[in-house]
Short mmCIF file of C-alpha atoms and ligand atoms in Angstrom, two decimals:
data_model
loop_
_atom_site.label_atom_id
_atom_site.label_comp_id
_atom_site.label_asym_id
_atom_site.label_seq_id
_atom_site.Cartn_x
_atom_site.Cartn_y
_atom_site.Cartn_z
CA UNK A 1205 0.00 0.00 0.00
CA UNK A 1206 1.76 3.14 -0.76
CA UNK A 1207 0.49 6.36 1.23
CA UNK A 1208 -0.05 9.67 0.17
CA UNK A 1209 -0.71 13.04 1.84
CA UNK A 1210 -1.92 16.74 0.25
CA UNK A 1211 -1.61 20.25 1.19
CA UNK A 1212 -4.02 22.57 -0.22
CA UNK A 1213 -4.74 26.16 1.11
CA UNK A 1214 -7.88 26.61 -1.22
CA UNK A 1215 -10.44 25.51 -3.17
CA UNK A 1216 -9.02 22.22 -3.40
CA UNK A 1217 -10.33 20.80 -7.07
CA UNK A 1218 -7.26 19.13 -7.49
CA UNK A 1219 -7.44 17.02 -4.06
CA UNK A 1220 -11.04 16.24 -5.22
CA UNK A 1221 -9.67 14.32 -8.58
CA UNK A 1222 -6.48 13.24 -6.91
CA UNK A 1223 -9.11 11.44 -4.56
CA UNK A 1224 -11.60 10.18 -7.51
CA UNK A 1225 -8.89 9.28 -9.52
CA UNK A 1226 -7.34 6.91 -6.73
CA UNK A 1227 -10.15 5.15 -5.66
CA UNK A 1228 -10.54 2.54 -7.21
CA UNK A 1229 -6.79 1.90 -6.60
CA UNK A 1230 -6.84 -0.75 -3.54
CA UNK A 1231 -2.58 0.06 -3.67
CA UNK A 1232 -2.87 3.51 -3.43
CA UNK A 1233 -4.06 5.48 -0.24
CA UNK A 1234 -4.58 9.26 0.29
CA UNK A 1235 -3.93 9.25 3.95
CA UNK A 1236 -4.79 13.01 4.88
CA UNK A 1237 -5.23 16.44 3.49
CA UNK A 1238 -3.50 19.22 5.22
CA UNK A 1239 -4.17 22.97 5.00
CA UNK A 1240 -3.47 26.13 6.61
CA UNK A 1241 -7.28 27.20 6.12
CA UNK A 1242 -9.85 27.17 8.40
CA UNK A 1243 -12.37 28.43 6.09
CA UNK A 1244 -10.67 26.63 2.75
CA UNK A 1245 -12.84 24.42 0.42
CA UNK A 1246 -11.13 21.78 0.78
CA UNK A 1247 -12.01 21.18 4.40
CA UNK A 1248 -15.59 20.56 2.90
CA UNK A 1249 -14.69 18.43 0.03
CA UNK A 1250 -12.72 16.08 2.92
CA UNK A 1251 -16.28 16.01 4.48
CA UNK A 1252 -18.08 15.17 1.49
CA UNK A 1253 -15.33 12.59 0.27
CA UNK A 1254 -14.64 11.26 3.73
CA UNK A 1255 -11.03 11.68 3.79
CA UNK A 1256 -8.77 13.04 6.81
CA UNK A 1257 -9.21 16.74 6.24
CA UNK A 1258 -6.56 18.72 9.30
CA UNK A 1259 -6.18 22.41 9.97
CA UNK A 1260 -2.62 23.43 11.18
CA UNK A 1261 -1.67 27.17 11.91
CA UNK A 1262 1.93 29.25 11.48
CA UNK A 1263 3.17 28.79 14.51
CA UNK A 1264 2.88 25.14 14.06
CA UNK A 1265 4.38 24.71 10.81
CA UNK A 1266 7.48 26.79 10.72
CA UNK A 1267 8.17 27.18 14.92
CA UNK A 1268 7.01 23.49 15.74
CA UNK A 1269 7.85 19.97 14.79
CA UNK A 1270 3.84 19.52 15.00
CA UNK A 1271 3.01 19.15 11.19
CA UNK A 1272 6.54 16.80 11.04
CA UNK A 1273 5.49 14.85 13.48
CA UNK A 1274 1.65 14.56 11.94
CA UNK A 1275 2.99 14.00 8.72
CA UNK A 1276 5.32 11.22 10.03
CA UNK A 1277 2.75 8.92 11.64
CA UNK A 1278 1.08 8.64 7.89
CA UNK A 1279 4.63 7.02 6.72
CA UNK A 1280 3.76 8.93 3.24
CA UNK A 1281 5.23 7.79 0.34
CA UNK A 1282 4.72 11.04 -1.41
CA UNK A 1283 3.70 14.66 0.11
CA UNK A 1284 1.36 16.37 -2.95
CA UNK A 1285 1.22 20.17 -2.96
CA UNK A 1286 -2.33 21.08 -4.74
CA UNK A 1287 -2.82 24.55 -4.27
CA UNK A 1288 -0.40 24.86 -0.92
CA UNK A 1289 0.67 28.52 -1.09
CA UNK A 1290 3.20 28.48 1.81
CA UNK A 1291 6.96 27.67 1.50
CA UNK A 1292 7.39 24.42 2.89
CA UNK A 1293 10.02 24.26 5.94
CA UNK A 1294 13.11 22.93 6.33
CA UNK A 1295 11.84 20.35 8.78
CA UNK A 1296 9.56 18.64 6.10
CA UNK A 1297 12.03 18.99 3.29
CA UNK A 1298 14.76 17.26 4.79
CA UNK A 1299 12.46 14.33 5.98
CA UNK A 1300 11.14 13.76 2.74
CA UNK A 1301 13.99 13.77 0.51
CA UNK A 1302 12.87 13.74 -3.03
CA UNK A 1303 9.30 13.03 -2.00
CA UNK A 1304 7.24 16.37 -2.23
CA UNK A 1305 5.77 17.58 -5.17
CA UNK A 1306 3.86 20.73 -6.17
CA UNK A 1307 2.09 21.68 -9.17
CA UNK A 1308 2.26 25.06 -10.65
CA UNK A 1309 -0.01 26.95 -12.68
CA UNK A 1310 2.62 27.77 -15.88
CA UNK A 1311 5.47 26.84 -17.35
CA UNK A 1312 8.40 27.30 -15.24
CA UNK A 1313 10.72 29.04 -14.52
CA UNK A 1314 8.66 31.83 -16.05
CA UNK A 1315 5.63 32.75 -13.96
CA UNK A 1316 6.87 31.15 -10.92
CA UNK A 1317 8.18 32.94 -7.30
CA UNK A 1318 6.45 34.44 -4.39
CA UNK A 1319 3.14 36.22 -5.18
CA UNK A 1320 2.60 34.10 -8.64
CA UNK A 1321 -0.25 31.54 -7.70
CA UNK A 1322 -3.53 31.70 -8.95
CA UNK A 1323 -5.10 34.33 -11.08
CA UNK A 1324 -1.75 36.43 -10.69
CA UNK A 1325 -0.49 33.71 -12.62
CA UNK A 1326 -2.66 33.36 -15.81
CA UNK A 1327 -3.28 37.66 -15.78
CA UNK A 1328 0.56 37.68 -16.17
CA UNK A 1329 0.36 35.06 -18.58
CA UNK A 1330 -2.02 36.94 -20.53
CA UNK A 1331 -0.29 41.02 -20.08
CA UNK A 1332 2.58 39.38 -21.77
CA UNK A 1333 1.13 38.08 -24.98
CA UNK A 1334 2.31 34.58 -24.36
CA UNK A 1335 1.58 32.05 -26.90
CA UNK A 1336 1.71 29.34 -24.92
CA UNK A 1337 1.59 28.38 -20.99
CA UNK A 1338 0.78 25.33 -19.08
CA UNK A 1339 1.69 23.22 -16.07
CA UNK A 1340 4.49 22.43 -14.29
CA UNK A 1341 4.85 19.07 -11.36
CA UNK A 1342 7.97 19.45 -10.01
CA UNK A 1343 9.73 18.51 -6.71
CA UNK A 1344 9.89 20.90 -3.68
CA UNK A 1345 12.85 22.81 -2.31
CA UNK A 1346 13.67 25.50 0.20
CA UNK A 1347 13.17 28.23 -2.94
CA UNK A 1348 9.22 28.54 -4.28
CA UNK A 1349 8.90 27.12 -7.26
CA UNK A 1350 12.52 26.10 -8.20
CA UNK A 1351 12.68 22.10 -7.65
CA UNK A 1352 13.48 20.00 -10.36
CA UNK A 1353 11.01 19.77 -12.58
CA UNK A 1354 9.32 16.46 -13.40
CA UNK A 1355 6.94 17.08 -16.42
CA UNK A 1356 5.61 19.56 -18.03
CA UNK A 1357 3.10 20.19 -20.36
CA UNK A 1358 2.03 22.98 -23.00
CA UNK A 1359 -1.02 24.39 -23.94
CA UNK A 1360 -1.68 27.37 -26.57
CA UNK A 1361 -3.04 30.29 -25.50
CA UNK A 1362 -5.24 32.46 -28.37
CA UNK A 1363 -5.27 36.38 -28.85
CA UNK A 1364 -8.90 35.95 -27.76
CA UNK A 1365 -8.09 34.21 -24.46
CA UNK A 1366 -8.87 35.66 -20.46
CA UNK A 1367 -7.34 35.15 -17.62
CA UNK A 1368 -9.99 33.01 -16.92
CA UNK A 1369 -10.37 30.93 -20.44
CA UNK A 1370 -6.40 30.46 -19.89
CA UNK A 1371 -7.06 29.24 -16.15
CA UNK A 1372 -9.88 27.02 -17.45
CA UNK A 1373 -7.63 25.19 -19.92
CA UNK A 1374 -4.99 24.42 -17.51
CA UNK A 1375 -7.30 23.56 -14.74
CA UNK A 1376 -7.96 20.90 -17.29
CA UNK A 1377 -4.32 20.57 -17.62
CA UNK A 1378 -4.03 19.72 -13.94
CA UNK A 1379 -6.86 17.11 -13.60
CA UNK A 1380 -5.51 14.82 -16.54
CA UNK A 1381 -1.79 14.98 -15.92
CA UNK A 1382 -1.46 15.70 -11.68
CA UNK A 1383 -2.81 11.89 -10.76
CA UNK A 1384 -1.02 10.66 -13.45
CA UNK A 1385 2.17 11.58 -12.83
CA UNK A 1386 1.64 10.96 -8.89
CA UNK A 1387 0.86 7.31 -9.40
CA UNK A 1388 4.29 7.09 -12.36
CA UNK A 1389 6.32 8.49 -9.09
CA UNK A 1390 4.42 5.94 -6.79
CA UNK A 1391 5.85 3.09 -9.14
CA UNK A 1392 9.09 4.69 -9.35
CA UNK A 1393 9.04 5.44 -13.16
C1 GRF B 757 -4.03 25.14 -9.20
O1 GRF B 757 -4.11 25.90 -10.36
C2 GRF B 757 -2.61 24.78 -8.89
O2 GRF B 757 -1.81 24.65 -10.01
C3 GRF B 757 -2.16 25.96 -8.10
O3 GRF B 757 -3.26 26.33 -7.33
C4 GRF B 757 -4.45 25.94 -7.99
C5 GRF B 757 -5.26 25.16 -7.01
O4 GRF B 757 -6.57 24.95 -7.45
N1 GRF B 757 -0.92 25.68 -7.40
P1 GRF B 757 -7.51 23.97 -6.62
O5 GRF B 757 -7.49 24.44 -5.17
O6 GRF B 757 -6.97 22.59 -6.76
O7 GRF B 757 -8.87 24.12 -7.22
#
């Protein structure tokens, strides 16, 4: 049985089809979903989908060995970033060698840093005229958004596209290719 637990901070659509798409898998289970949101979505969707939804604060996660320690008695296999918008701590990173992975919103390193997440992302995207942008899985170190990255993939992005037309299309992006790639990392491929 391998084990996996998410951070989210929001709406959580991704944890939702990380979930669907993993259960029917009797090899795969998602253990918990962690967020630093008392009022985020994804609290609710946990309800709904019956999956270990926990609330941790600051203080806790960068001054405390608390979220460590929680994370620890799941004996995770992989740590999944969907829509976790604070840096990840030391602590965690040097537990889980090689074994946290976020997905951003664009193809990186453009679009990425402190302050690009969400919308901010895709309005960039669009002030600049790109012609293409996408998503990026990657692995998770001390920086935001500069682990090595483990797939990519491109989508086109019109004259006529929003902001929100581009976020639709890699929204999409995200619910084919995240639980993909999660279960190619589970098997070690
Ligand atoms: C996604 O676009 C993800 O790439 C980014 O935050 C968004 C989260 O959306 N890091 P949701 O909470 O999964 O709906």
């Amino acid at each position: 049985m391998k084990n996996i637990v998410l951070f989210a901070s929001g709406s959580g659509s991704n944890v939702e089809n990380i979930v669907q798409y993993f259960q029917e898998n009797s090899e795969v289970n998602i253990s918990a979903v962690l967020t630093n949101k008392t009022q985020a979505q994804v609290l609710d969707r946990c309800n709904r989908l019956n999956i270990n939804g926990l609330y941790f604060n600051r203080n806790a996660f960068y001054e405390t060995d608390c979220v460590l320690d929680i994370v620890k008695t799941f004996n995770p296999d992989l740590i999944v970033l969907a829509g976790f918008l604070w840096k990840v701590p030391k602590n965690l990173i040097a537990n889980f060698p090689n074994k946290i992975v976020n997905i951003h919103p664009a193809l990186l390193p453009k679009y990425g840093g402190k302050g690009m997440y969400g919308n901010n992302v895709h309005e960039a995207v669009r002030a600049n005229n790109e012609t293409e942008t996408g998503i990026t899985i990657h692995y998770v170190n001390e920086n935001y958004d500069e682990g090595a990255v483990i797939r990519q993939v491109k989508t086109s992005v019109l004259a006529t596209d929003t902001p929100e037309t581009i976020a639709h299309k890699v929204h999409e992006l995200e619910y084919e290719y995240f639980p993909k790639v999660i279960e190619e990392l589970l098997r070690g491929e």
